[in-house]
Short mmCIF file of C-alpha atoms in Angstrom, two decimals:
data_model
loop_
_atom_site.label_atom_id
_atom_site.label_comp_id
_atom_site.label_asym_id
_atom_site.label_seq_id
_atom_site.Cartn_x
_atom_site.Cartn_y
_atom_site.Cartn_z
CA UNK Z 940 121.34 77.84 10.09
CA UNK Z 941 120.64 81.84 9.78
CA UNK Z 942 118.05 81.43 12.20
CA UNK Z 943 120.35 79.58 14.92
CA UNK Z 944 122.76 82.33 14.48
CA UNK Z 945 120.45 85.05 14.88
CA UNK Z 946 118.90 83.05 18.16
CA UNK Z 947 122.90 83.11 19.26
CA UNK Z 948 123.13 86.48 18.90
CA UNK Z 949 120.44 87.39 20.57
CA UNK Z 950 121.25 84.98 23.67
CA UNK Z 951 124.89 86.94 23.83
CA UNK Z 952 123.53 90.15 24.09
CA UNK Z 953 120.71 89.82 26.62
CA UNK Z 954 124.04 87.72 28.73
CA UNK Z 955 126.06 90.75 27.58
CA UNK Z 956 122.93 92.57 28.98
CA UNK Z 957 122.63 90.52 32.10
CA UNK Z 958 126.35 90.93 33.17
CA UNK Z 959 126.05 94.68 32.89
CA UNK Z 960 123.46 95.18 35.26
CA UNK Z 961 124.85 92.56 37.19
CA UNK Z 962 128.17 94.26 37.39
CA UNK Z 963 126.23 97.91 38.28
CA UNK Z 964 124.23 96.20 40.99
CA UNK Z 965 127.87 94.37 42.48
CA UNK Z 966 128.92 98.17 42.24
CA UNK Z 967 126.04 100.07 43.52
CA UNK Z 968 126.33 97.75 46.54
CA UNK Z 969 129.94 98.07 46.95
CA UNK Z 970 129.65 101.60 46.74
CA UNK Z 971 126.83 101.58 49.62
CA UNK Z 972 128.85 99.80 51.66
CA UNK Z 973 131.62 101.60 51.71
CA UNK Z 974 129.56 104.32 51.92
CA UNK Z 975 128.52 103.06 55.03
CA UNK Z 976 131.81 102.01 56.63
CA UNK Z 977 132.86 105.41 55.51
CA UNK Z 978 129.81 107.41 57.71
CA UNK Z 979 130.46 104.71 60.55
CA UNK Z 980 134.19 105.92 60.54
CA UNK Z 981 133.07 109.36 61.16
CA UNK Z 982 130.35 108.82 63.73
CA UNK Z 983 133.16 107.10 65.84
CA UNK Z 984 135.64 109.74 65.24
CA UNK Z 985 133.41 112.53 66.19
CA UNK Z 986 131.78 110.18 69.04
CA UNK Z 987 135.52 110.14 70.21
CA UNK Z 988 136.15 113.55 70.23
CA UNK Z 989 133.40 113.96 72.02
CA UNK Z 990 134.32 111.74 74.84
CA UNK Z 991 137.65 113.25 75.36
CA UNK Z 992 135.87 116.49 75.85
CA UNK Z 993 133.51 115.14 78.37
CA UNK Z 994 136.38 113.59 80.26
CA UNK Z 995 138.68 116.38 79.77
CA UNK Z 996 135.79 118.37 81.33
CA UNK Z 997 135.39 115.54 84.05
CA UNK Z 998 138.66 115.85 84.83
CA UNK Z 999 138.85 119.51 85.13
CA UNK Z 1000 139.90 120.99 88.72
CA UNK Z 1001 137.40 123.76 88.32
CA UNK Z 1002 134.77 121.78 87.22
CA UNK Z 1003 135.18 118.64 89.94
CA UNK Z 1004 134.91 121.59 92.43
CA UNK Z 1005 131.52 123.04 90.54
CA UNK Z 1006 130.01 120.09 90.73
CA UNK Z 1007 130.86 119.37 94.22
CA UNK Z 1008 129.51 123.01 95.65
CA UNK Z 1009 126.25 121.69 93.35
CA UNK Z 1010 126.35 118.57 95.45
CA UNK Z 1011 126.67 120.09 98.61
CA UNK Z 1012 124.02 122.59 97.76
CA UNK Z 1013 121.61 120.05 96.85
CA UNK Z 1014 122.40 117.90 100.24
CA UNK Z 1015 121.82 121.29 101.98
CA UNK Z 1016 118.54 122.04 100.30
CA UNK Z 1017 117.40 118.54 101.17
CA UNK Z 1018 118.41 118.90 104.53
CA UNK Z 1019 116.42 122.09 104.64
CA UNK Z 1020 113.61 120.44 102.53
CA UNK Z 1021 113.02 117.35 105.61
CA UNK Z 1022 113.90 119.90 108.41
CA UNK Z 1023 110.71 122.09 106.78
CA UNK Z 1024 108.63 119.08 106.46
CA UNK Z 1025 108.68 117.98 110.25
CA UNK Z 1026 108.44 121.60 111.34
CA UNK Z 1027 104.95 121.49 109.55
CA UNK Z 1028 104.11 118.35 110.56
CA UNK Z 1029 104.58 119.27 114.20
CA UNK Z 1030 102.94 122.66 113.04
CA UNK Z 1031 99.76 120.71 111.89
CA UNK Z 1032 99.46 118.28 114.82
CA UNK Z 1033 99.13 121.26 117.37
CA UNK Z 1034 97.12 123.00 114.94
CA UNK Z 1035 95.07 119.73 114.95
CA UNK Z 1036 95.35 119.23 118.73
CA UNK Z 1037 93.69 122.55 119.60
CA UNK Z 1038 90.93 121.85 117.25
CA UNK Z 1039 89.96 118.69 118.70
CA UNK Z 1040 90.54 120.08 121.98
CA UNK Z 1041 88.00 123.69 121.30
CA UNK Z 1042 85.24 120.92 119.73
CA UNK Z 1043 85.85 118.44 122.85
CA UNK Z 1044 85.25 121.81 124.72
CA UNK Z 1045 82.06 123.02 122.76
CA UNK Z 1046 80.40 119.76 122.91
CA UNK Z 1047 81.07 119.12 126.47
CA UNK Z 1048 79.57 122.66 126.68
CA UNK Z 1049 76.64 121.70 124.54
CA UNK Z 1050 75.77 118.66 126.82
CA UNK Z 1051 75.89 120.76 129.57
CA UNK Z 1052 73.74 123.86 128.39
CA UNK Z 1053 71.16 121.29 126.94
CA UNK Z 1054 70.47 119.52 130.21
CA UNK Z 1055 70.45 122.66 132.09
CA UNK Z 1056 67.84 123.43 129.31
CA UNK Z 1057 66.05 120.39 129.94
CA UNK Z 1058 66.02 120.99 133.73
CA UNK Z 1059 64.68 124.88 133.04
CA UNK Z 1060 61.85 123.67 131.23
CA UNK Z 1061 60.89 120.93 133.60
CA UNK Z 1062 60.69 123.02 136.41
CA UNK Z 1063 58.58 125.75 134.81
CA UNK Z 1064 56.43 123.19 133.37
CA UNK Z 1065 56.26 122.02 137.66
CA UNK Z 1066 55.28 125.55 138.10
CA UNK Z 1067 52.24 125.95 135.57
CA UNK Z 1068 51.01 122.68 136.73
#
């Protein structure tokens, strides 16, 4: 009978035992959560701040006209930009065009100095003959 009260004992505290960590581990995770919600709270608070800044900014007279001289600035420097390009390109293809035209000209010139050659030494080899 001693022995079946001892055994009870010990069964109640290790429950006893159980329920306490039980109980810490229902509040640790409590605690995280709200934790949690609580950081989550402040992220959208400050994240809504932060967008009525932005828009505030948006909004702004001085700022819509900053960003539309930036606009027009970058369409301008664009323009500038393409209006550059085909000035080289047309730059390039006379560039081009007078090459091929001096090496159309020194070839032509090369045909004609070698047969003139050829006809130079033909008639002085007709002459040692």
């Amino acid at each position: 009978l001693l022995w079946g009260l001892e055994r009870w004992q010990v069964a109640i505290r290790r429950l006893s035992l159980l329920r306490t960590i039980i109980q810490r581990m229902q509040h640790a995770h409590l605690f995280s959560a709200l934790d949690l919600w609580r950081n989550n709270t402040l992220e959208a608070a400050r994240l809504e701040e932060t967008a009525l800044r932005v828009v505030s900014l948006l909004t702004s007279a001085r700022t819509v006209r900053a960003l539309g001289a930036w606009r027009d600035n970058a369409r301008e420097f664009a323009r500038q930009r393409r209006l550059t390009a085909k000035v080289v390109a047309v730059w390039g293809r006379g560039v081009l065009e007078g090459a091929l035209r001096h090496w159309a000209v020194s070839v032509a010139e090369g045909h004609r100095l070698r047969h003139a050659a050829t006809r130079v030494v033909v008639r002085m080899t007709d002459r040692t003959r």
